């Protein structure tokens, strides 16, 4: 009898222990779930974190990357800049969660549709031609689609696809091509893709390949002014026939080369692109902050009077702000140049009250020989995002208002077409009247839409 009682008591104790253990596990999981939920709505981008004290592996040694752009450049006064993201509620309703997950999965499925088509018909080529199911090499023949998609695959948790792509990257020789390369396209697609893949995965092969490519690109900066030759023959280490450099090409290398210096400890990459920034900063400009679209390799002076935030100018202005963010405000030159550019943009390039029944829409224009040109590139629709970021980082609330109105204009140019696809360029009138069958205020539109980066042209009637 006593033995049976002991057994029953032991069984009861076991059940209590199991219940307590389960409650503990449930509590731990609940805590973790709450923590994850909090993280989703927290400050996802922490500008200070990239400069926190840490040790970086490269080669056979570790070195400090804290506040350094390579071994020869130390950044003082790195600060925590203001937060960009909107303050969302920490409580997500069931319907909001379902909607968010539906959108997330739709985007992921869209990517997989395109990716699976590429891997089936064009693996290893730079891009897939979707109407013929053939591959084409027009970005050096190094598999641009693969390398430009690495960070997307990692973020989407497509690890199987990522690993296959990683093996491909390991086989690429980034020092050889059959034809000339675009230094600009090579930097933003290949070097940027490799560096992003390394920062996300910490797989050293991506950093090794990034350094291989970075070193291969360095000779392209050996012009009299230090401005890079955009058309470059890697195997011969010589330039093509171009005697001028486009503003956006020279001004959209900085982030990638600065990051390469930070990660490898070699400051030479930073020095090359900082020389470009200094040259542009000191170059003579008719209007402070507005940079003409081309320069001479020989003299470093501007060779045109054409100014635009669209094609050939766009990303230079975008990078100024992002460089300031990247260094945590430590190099004030980038902030000063950006503010000077945006202030002059507001004064000389922005027009309102163009569309009769939509007077709140803002339009960007261009300048040539100091004469205003009432035309707006599709490419300039990056400006609202840039202004919104700058408004938060630099406490410029008026820029956010302009960003909203410009973004609404870009949406409107899509929404007014039969297909819902925005035109490559629009021309508008700053007085009155308009083109045939167009909203009052528009003179004409370019009927093509360019699918970048492949630049397959579509007409609005193709759909």
Short mmCIF file of C-alpha atoms in Angstrom, two decimals:
data_model
loop_
_atom_site.label_atom_id
_atom_site.label_comp_id
_atom_site.label_asym_id
_atom_site.label_seq_id
_atom_site.Cartn_x
_atom_site.Cartn_y
_atom_site.Cartn_z
CA UNK A 1 0.00 0.00 0.00
CA UNK A 2 2.74 2.42 0.91
CA UNK A 3 4.66 1.41 -2.20
CA UNK A 4 1.63 2.15 -4.38
CA UNK A 5 1.19 5.51 -2.67
CA UNK A 6 4.81 6.35 -3.36
CA UNK A 7 4.34 5.53 -7.03
CA UNK A 8 1.22 7.68 -7.28
CA UNK A 9 2.98 10.56 -5.54
CA UNK A 10 5.95 10.20 -7.90
CA UNK A 11 3.61 10.17 -10.89
CA UNK A 12 1.90 13.32 -9.61
CA UNK A 13 5.24 15.02 -9.09
CA UNK A 14 6.28 14.08 -12.61
CA UNK A 15 3.14 15.60 -14.08
CA UNK A 16 3.66 18.77 -12.05
CA UNK A 17 7.23 18.98 -13.22
CA UNK A 18 6.14 18.51 -16.81
CA UNK A 19 3.46 21.18 -16.43
CA UNK A 20 5.95 23.59 -14.90
CA UNK A 21 8.47 22.82 -17.65
CA UNK A 22 5.86 23.36 -20.36
CA UNK A 23 4.76 26.63 -18.78
CA UNK A 24 8.38 27.75 -18.68
CA UNK A 25 8.89 26.85 -22.34
CA UNK A 26 5.66 28.60 -23.31
CA UNK A 27 6.73 31.69 -21.40
CA UNK A 28 10.13 31.66 -23.06
CA UNK A 29 8.60 31.30 -26.51
CA UNK A 30 6.12 34.07 -25.77
CA UNK A 31 8.96 36.31 -24.68
CA UNK A 32 10.88 35.53 -27.85
CA UNK A 33 7.81 36.16 -29.99
CA UNK A 34 7.28 39.51 -28.32
CA UNK A 35 10.95 40.33 -28.83
CA UNK A 36 10.74 39.43 -32.52
CA UNK A 37 7.59 41.50 -32.93
CA UNK A 38 9.27 44.44 -31.24
CA UNK A 39 12.26 44.08 -33.54
CA UNK A 40 10.08 44.15 -36.64
CA UNK A 41 8.84 47.59 -35.71
CA UNK A 42 12.02 48.94 -34.18
CA UNK A 43 14.77 51.02 -35.72
CA UNK A 44 15.83 48.47 -38.34
CA UNK A 45 18.63 50.60 -39.76
CA UNK A 46 21.11 51.61 -37.08
CA UNK A 47 23.67 53.94 -38.60
CA UNK A 48 25.93 53.76 -35.60
CA UNK A 49 26.16 49.96 -35.72
CA UNK A 50 28.42 49.86 -38.77
CA UNK A 51 31.03 51.86 -36.86
CA UNK A 52 30.85 50.07 -33.51
CA UNK A 53 34.02 48.48 -32.21
CA UNK A 54 34.48 45.18 -33.98
CA UNK A 55 37.11 42.96 -35.49
CA UNK A 56 37.02 42.23 -39.23
CA UNK A 57 38.46 39.08 -40.74
CA UNK A 58 40.44 39.34 -43.95
CA UNK A 59 43.17 37.15 -45.33
CA UNK A 60 44.91 35.50 -42.42
CA UNK A 61 44.41 38.24 -39.85
CA UNK A 62 41.89 40.35 -38.00
CA UNK A 63 41.91 44.13 -37.84
CA UNK A 64 39.76 46.83 -36.32
CA UNK A 65 37.14 48.48 -38.51
CA UNK A 66 35.89 50.83 -35.82
CA UNK A 67 35.58 54.34 -37.29
CA UNK A 68 38.11 53.47 -40.01
CA UNK A 69 38.03 53.64 -43.79
CA UNK A 70 41.09 51.47 -44.14
CA UNK A 71 44.28 51.61 -42.14
CA UNK A 72 45.10 55.21 -43.10
CA UNK A 73 41.76 56.93 -42.45
CA UNK A 74 40.18 57.28 -39.02
CA UNK A 75 36.81 59.00 -38.68
CA UNK A 76 36.31 61.28 -35.71
CA UNK A 77 32.93 62.48 -34.43
CA UNK A 78 30.88 59.56 -35.71
CA UNK A 79 27.38 60.12 -34.33
CA UNK A 80 24.05 58.35 -34.14
CA UNK A 81 21.94 60.11 -36.77
CA UNK A 82 18.16 60.54 -36.51
CA UNK A 83 15.92 57.64 -37.38
CA UNK A 84 14.38 57.48 -40.86
CA UNK A 85 11.62 54.91 -40.41
CA UNK A 86 8.06 55.77 -39.50
CA UNK A 87 7.02 55.01 -35.94
CA UNK A 88 4.62 52.08 -36.39
CA UNK A 89 2.42 50.74 -33.64
CA UNK A 90 3.98 47.82 -31.79
CA UNK A 91 0.64 46.01 -31.85
CA UNK A 92 -0.14 44.45 -35.21
CA UNK A 93 -3.74 43.36 -35.71
CA UNK A 94 -4.57 39.98 -37.21
CA UNK A 95 -5.77 41.57 -40.45
CA UNK A 96 -2.65 43.73 -40.70
CA UNK A 97 -0.47 40.68 -40.17
CA UNK A 98 -2.30 38.72 -42.86
CA UNK A 99 -2.01 41.61 -45.30
CA UNK A 100 1.70 42.07 -44.60
CA UNK A 101 2.41 38.37 -45.04
CA UNK A 102 0.35 38.26 -48.24
CA UNK A 103 2.37 41.14 -49.67
CA UNK A 104 5.64 39.58 -48.54
CA UNK A 105 4.80 36.23 -50.10
CA UNK A 106 3.58 37.85 -53.32
CA UNK A 107 6.90 39.65 -53.72
CA UNK A 108 8.85 36.49 -52.95
CA UNK A 109 6.82 34.47 -55.45
CA UNK A 110 7.35 37.17 -58.07
CA UNK A 111 11.08 36.96 -57.52
CA UNK A 112 11.06 33.16 -57.72
CA UNK A 113 9.09 33.27 -60.98
CA UNK A 114 11.73 35.51 -62.57
CA UNK A 115 14.62 33.65 -60.94
CA UNK A 116 13.46 30.20 -62.02
CA UNK A 117 13.04 31.41 -65.59
CA UNK A 118 16.55 32.82 -65.53
CA UNK A 119 18.12 29.66 -64.07
CA UNK A 120 16.28 27.44 -66.57
CA UNK A 121 17.10 29.36 -69.72
CA UNK A 122 20.04 31.68 -69.04
CA UNK A 123 22.07 30.47 -66.06
CA UNK A 124 25.48 32.13 -66.03
CA UNK A 125 24.53 34.83 -68.52
CA UNK A 126 24.12 38.41 -67.44
CA UNK A 127 20.40 38.42 -68.17
CA UNK A 128 17.48 36.54 -69.68
CA UNK A 129 15.70 37.74 -72.81
CA UNK A 130 12.14 36.86 -71.78
CA UNK A 131 10.51 36.81 -75.20
CA UNK A 132 13.04 34.37 -76.70
CA UNK A 133 14.18 32.47 -73.57
CA UNK A 134 17.80 33.11 -74.46
CA UNK A 135 20.65 34.51 -72.38
CA UNK A 136 22.61 37.66 -73.15
CA UNK A 137 25.89 39.07 -71.86
CA UNK A 138 25.85 42.86 -71.81
CA UNK A 139 27.34 43.44 -68.33
CA UNK A 140 30.81 41.86 -68.63
CA UNK A 141 29.61 38.24 -68.91
CA UNK A 142 30.03 37.55 -65.19
CA UNK A 143 26.43 36.61 -64.44
CA UNK A 144 25.07 40.02 -63.45
CA UNK A 145 21.61 38.68 -62.56
CA UNK A 146 23.14 36.19 -60.12
CA UNK A 147 25.40 38.63 -58.29
CA UNK A 148 22.86 41.46 -58.29
CA UNK A 149 20.34 39.08 -56.65
CA UNK A 150 22.51 37.68 -53.85
CA UNK A 151 21.32 40.01 -51.11
CA UNK A 152 17.69 39.61 -52.18
CA UNK A 153 17.96 35.83 -51.95
CA UNK A 154 19.50 36.03 -48.50
CA UNK A 155 16.85 38.42 -47.21
CA UNK A 156 14.10 36.22 -48.67
CA UNK A 157 15.63 33.17 -46.96
CA UNK A 158 16.23 31.43 -50.28
CA UNK A 159 19.32 29.67 -48.99
CA UNK A 160 19.39 26.88 -51.59
CA UNK A 161 19.39 29.43 -54.40
CA UNK A 162 21.95 31.51 -52.52
CA UNK A 163 24.36 28.60 -52.08
CA UNK A 164 24.19 27.68 -55.77
CA UNK A 165 24.89 31.31 -56.64
CA UNK A 166 27.75 31.41 -54.16
CA UNK A 167 29.41 28.49 -55.95
CA UNK A 168 29.02 30.34 -59.24
CA UNK A 169 30.63 33.49 -57.81
CA UNK A 170 33.62 31.49 -56.67
CA UNK A 171 34.25 30.43 -60.29
CA UNK A 172 34.19 33.94 -61.79
CA UNK A 173 37.43 35.66 -62.77
CA UNK A 174 36.76 39.34 -62.15
CA UNK A 175 39.98 40.44 -63.82
CA UNK A 176 39.08 39.38 -67.36
CA UNK A 177 36.39 40.20 -69.90
CA UNK A 178 36.13 39.86 -73.66
CA UNK A 179 35.02 43.43 -74.21
CA UNK A 180 35.29 46.77 -72.44
CA UNK A 181 33.38 47.28 -69.21
CA UNK A 182 31.41 50.16 -67.72
CA UNK A 183 33.15 51.05 -64.47
CA UNK A 184 29.90 52.55 -63.18
CA UNK A 185 27.70 49.53 -63.95
CA UNK A 186 30.40 47.13 -62.74
CA UNK A 187 30.67 48.96 -59.44
CA UNK A 188 26.98 49.29 -58.59
CA UNK A 189 25.97 45.79 -59.75
CA UNK A 190 28.97 43.56 -59.13
CA UNK A 191 31.02 45.25 -56.42
CA UNK A 192 27.88 46.36 -54.58
CA UNK A 193 26.35 42.91 -54.92
CA UNK A 194 29.43 41.15 -53.58
CA UNK A 195 29.81 43.51 -50.63
CA UNK A 196 26.13 43.19 -49.70
CA UNK A 197 26.33 39.40 -49.89
CA UNK A 198 29.37 39.43 -47.62
CA UNK A 199 27.81 41.73 -45.03
CA UNK A 200 24.70 39.56 -44.82
CA UNK A 201 26.27 36.12 -44.92
CA UNK A 202 29.81 36.80 -43.61
CA UNK A 203 31.04 34.31 -46.21
CA UNK A 204 34.61 35.37 -46.91
CA UNK A 205 34.52 34.34 -50.58
CA UNK A 206 32.37 37.38 -51.35
CA UNK A 207 34.85 39.76 -49.76
CA UNK A 208 37.76 38.06 -51.52
CA UNK A 209 36.01 38.45 -54.85
CA UNK A 210 35.06 42.06 -54.06
CA UNK A 211 38.71 42.85 -53.40
CA UNK A 212 39.73 41.06 -56.61
CA UNK A 213 37.29 43.23 -58.55
CA UNK A 214 38.16 46.42 -56.68
CA UNK A 215 41.86 46.01 -57.45
CA UNK A 216 41.04 45.32 -61.10
CA UNK A 217 39.09 48.60 -61.28
CA UNK A 218 41.74 50.82 -59.67
CA UNK A 219 43.75 51.48 -62.87
CA UNK A 220 40.65 53.04 -64.47
CA UNK A 221 41.16 56.04 -62.15
CA UNK A 222 44.57 56.83 -63.63
CA UNK A 223 43.44 59.81 -65.69
CA UNK A 224 45.11 63.24 -65.45
CA UNK A 225 42.30 64.46 -63.19
CA UNK A 226 41.73 61.22 -61.29
CA UNK A 227 38.23 60.93 -62.73
CA UNK A 228 37.69 57.32 -63.79
CA UNK A 229 37.45 56.25 -67.41
CA UNK A 230 34.04 54.66 -67.54
CA UNK A 231 34.81 52.54 -70.62
CA UNK A 232 37.70 50.36 -69.56
CA UNK A 233 39.49 47.28 -70.90
CA UNK A 234 40.49 45.14 -67.93
CA UNK A 235 42.83 42.81 -69.77
CA UNK A 236 44.74 45.67 -71.42
CA UNK A 237 44.41 48.19 -68.57
CA UNK A 238 43.47 50.97 -70.97
CA UNK A 239 40.49 53.19 -71.62
CA UNK A 240 38.12 53.16 -74.55
CA UNK A 241 37.45 56.12 -76.76
CA UNK A 242 35.59 58.20 -74.18
CA UNK A 243 37.22 61.55 -73.38
CA UNK A 244 34.51 62.68 -70.97
CA UNK A 245 32.96 61.27 -67.82
CA UNK A 246 29.29 61.51 -66.96
CA UNK A 247 28.44 63.07 -63.57
CA UNK A 248 26.38 60.11 -62.34
CA UNK A 249 29.06 57.64 -63.43
CA UNK A 250 31.81 59.39 -61.48
CA UNK A 251 29.58 60.29 -58.52
CA UNK A 252 28.08 56.85 -57.93
CA UNK A 253 31.15 54.85 -56.92
CA UNK A 254 31.73 56.28 -53.47
CA UNK A 255 29.67 54.01 -51.20
CA UNK A 256 31.03 50.77 -52.67
CA UNK A 257 34.67 51.88 -52.61
CA UNK A 258 34.35 53.32 -49.10
CA UNK A 259 32.86 50.07 -47.86
CA UNK A 260 35.66 48.10 -49.53
CA UNK A 261 38.21 50.22 -47.67
CA UNK A 262 36.40 49.66 -44.40
CA UNK A 263 36.19 45.90 -44.83
CA UNK A 264 39.67 45.21 -46.24
CA UNK A 265 41.74 47.82 -44.39
CA UNK A 266 43.02 49.30 -47.68
CA UNK A 267 42.39 53.06 -47.73
CA UNK A 268 43.35 53.38 -51.40
CA UNK A 269 39.79 52.70 -52.50
CA UNK A 270 38.51 55.55 -50.35
CA UNK A 271 41.20 57.93 -51.60
CA UNK A 272 40.22 57.30 -55.23
CA UNK A 273 36.56 58.20 -54.77
CA UNK A 274 37.17 60.99 -52.26
CA UNK A 275 39.33 62.68 -54.88
CA UNK A 276 36.27 62.69 -57.17
CA UNK A 277 34.13 64.28 -54.47
CA UNK A 278 36.75 66.94 -53.77
CA UNK A 279 37.12 67.71 -57.47
CA UNK A 280 33.37 68.13 -57.94
CA UNK A 281 33.10 70.19 -54.77
CA UNK A 282 35.80 72.59 -55.94
CA UNK A 283 34.81 72.74 -59.62
CA UNK A 284 33.40 76.01 -60.92
CA UNK A 285 29.60 75.94 -61.13
CA UNK A 286 27.26 78.61 -62.48
CA UNK A 287 24.70 77.83 -59.77
CA UNK A 288 25.97 76.56 -56.38
CA UNK A 289 25.02 72.92 -55.85
CA UNK A 290 23.88 72.23 -59.41
CA UNK A 291 26.41 70.13 -61.32
CA UNK A 292 26.53 69.93 -65.14
CA UNK A 293 26.30 66.41 -66.56
CA UNK A 294 29.76 65.82 -68.02
CA UNK A 295 33.40 66.57 -67.23
CA UNK A 296 36.76 66.30 -68.94
CA UNK A 297 39.13 63.54 -67.85
CA UNK A 298 42.05 65.79 -68.66
CA UNK A 299 41.10 68.95 -66.80
CA UNK A 300 38.35 67.90 -64.39
CA UNK A 301 36.22 70.82 -65.59
CA UNK A 302 32.63 70.68 -66.78
CA UNK A 303 32.13 70.29 -70.52
CA UNK A 304 28.41 71.09 -70.73
CA UNK A 305 25.90 73.45 -69.17
CA UNK A 306 23.11 70.84 -69.02
CA UNK A 307 21.84 70.17 -65.47
CA UNK A 308 19.38 67.45 -64.54
CA UNK A 309 18.28 65.28 -61.63
CA UNK A 310 17.27 62.71 -64.25
CA UNK A 311 19.47 60.66 -66.58
CA UNK A 312 23.24 61.15 -66.14
CA UNK A 313 22.87 63.21 -62.97
CA UNK A 314 20.44 61.38 -60.67
CA UNK A 315 22.44 59.07 -58.42
CA UNK A 316 25.25 61.57 -57.78
CA UNK A 317 22.89 63.61 -55.62
CA UNK A 318 21.48 60.49 -53.99
CA UNK A 319 24.95 59.31 -53.02
CA UNK A 320 25.89 62.60 -51.35
CA UNK A 321 23.21 62.05 -48.74
CA UNK A 322 23.94 58.36 -48.34
CA UNK A 323 27.66 59.02 -47.92
CA UNK A 324 26.88 61.36 -45.04
CA UNK A 325 24.65 58.70 -43.50
CA UNK A 326 27.25 56.00 -44.10
CA UNK A 327 29.99 57.79 -42.17
CA UNK A 328 27.64 58.70 -39.34
CA UNK A 329 27.96 62.42 -40.05
CA UNK A 330 31.74 62.35 -39.59
CA UNK A 331 32.47 64.02 -42.96
CA UNK A 332 30.41 67.20 -43.08
CA UNK A 333 31.40 67.91 -46.68
CA UNK A 334 28.76 65.45 -47.88
CA UNK A 335 25.99 67.15 -45.89
CA UNK A 336 27.02 70.60 -47.07
CA UNK A 337 27.13 69.57 -50.73
CA UNK A 338 23.78 67.81 -50.48
CA UNK A 339 21.99 70.74 -48.83
CA UNK A 340 23.48 73.17 -51.33
CA UNK A 341 22.19 70.98 -54.19
CA UNK A 342 18.69 70.56 -52.77
CA UNK A 343 18.29 74.25 -51.98
CA UNK A 344 19.23 75.14 -55.56
CA UNK A 345 16.95 72.41 -56.91
CA UNK A 346 14.00 73.97 -55.08
CA UNK A 347 14.89 77.42 -56.41
CA UNK A 348 15.70 76.62 -60.03
CA UNK A 349 14.21 73.25 -61.03
CA UNK A 350 10.88 72.73 -59.25
CA UNK A 351 7.58 73.99 -60.69
CA UNK A 352 4.01 73.70 -59.44
CA UNK A 353 0.52 74.56 -60.70
CA UNK A 354 1.20 72.81 -64.01
CA UNK A 355 -1.85 70.55 -64.28
CA UNK A 356 -5.08 72.54 -64.23
CA UNK A 357 -7.10 70.17 -62.05
CA UNK A 358 -4.10 69.00 -59.96
CA UNK A 359 -2.30 72.19 -58.91
CA UNK A 360 -0.68 70.47 -55.94
CA UNK A 361 1.54 68.31 -58.18
CA UNK A 362 5.21 69.31 -58.33
CA UNK A 363 7.32 68.86 -61.45
CA UNK A 364 11.09 68.77 -61.85
CA UNK A 365 12.74 70.43 -64.81
CA UNK A 366 16.23 70.79 -66.26
CA UNK A 367 18.59 73.62 -67.17
CA UNK A 368 20.67 74.20 -70.27
CA UNK A 369 22.72 77.40 -70.66
CA UNK A 370 20.81 78.66 -67.63
CA UNK A 371 17.52 78.29 -69.52
CA UNK A 372 14.75 76.27 -67.87
CA UNK A 373 13.61 73.16 -69.76
CA UNK A 374 10.13 71.96 -68.83
CA UNK A 375 10.78 68.23 -69.07
CA UNK A 376 10.92 65.52 -66.42
CA UNK A 377 12.68 62.15 -66.67
CA UNK A 378 11.20 58.95 -65.31
CA UNK A 379 14.59 58.46 -63.61
CA UNK A 380 14.06 61.59 -61.54
CA UNK A 381 11.30 59.81 -59.62
CA UNK A 382 14.03 58.73 -57.18
CA UNK A 383 14.02 62.32 -55.86
CA UNK A 384 11.00 61.92 -53.52
CA UNK A 385 12.70 59.07 -51.66
CA UNK A 386 15.95 61.02 -51.39
CA UNK A 387 14.17 64.11 -50.09
CA UNK A 388 12.20 62.06 -47.55
CA UNK A 389 15.41 60.51 -46.20
CA UNK A 390 17.15 63.86 -46.07
CA UNK A 391 14.21 65.49 -44.31
CA UNK A 392 14.55 63.05 -41.42
CA UNK A 393 18.34 62.90 -41.24
CA UNK A 394 18.87 66.65 -41.56
CA UNK A 395 15.63 67.96 -39.99
CA UNK A 396 14.27 69.57 -43.16
CA UNK A 397 10.46 69.18 -42.90
CA UNK A 398 9.78 71.23 -46.04
CA UNK A 399 11.69 68.62 -48.03
CA UNK A 400 9.27 65.97 -46.85
CA UNK A 401 6.33 68.01 -48.09
CA UNK A 402 8.03 68.41 -51.47
CA UNK A 403 8.80 64.67 -51.49
CA UNK A 404 5.12 63.82 -51.03
CA UNK A 405 4.04 66.13 -53.84
CA UNK A 406 6.73 64.90 -56.24
CA UNK A 407 5.90 61.27 -55.47
CA UNK A 408 2.25 62.00 -56.19
CA UNK A 409 3.31 63.44 -59.56
CA UNK A 410 5.26 60.29 -60.40
CA UNK A 411 2.25 58.16 -59.45
CA UNK A 412 0.03 60.39 -61.55
CA UNK A 413 2.22 59.90 -64.65
CA UNK A 414 1.66 56.14 -64.31
CA UNK A 415 -2.01 56.40 -63.51
CA UNK A 416 -2.84 58.60 -66.49
CA UNK A 417 -1.74 56.00 -69.08
CA UNK A 418 -3.89 53.22 -70.51
CA UNK A 419 -1.49 50.50 -69.30
CA UNK A 420 -0.62 52.03 -65.93
CA UNK A 421 3.04 52.23 -66.95
CA UNK A 422 4.79 55.56 -66.63
CA UNK A 423 6.46 57.22 -69.64
CA UNK A 424 10.22 57.54 -69.91
CA UNK A 425 9.89 61.32 -70.09
CA UNK A 426 7.19 63.97 -70.05
CA UNK A 427 7.18 67.52 -71.39
CA UNK A 428 4.92 70.07 -69.75
CA UNK A 429 3.93 73.69 -70.19
CA UNK A 430 4.66 76.34 -67.60
CA UNK A 431 2.08 78.67 -69.16
CA UNK A 432 -1.12 77.11 -70.49
CA UNK A 433 -2.44 74.65 -73.03
CA UNK A 434 -1.30 71.11 -73.67
CA UNK A 435 -0.86 68.31 -76.15
CA UNK A 436 -3.55 66.45 -78.02
CA UNK A 437 -5.45 63.92 -75.90
CA UNK A 438 -3.31 64.77 -72.85
CA UNK A 439 -4.24 66.40 -69.53
CA UNK A 440 -4.12 70.17 -69.69
CA UNK A 441 -0.56 71.17 -68.85
CA UNK A 442 1.21 68.26 -70.56
CA UNK A 443 2.69 68.95 -74.00
CA UNK A 444 3.77 65.44 -74.93
CA UNK A 445 5.08 62.19 -73.46
CA UNK A 446 7.70 59.70 -74.52
CA UNK A 447 5.69 56.58 -75.32
CA UNK A 448 8.46 54.19 -74.26
CA UNK A 449 9.19 52.61 -70.90
CA UNK A 450 12.66 51.17 -70.28
CA UNK A 451 12.94 48.03 -68.19
CA UNK A 452 16.20 48.66 -66.38
CA UNK A 453 18.87 47.36 -66.22
CA UNK A 454 18.23 45.35 -69.41
CA UNK A 455 16.73 48.41 -71.15
CA UNK A 456 14.24 46.42 -73.21
CA UNK A 457 11.95 49.12 -74.58
CA UNK A 458 8.20 48.65 -74.30
CA UNK A 459 5.47 50.71 -75.86
CA UNK A 460 2.30 51.52 -73.95
CA UNK A 461 0.49 49.53 -76.66
CA UNK A 462 2.46 46.33 -75.92
CA UNK A 463 0.05 45.33 -73.17
#
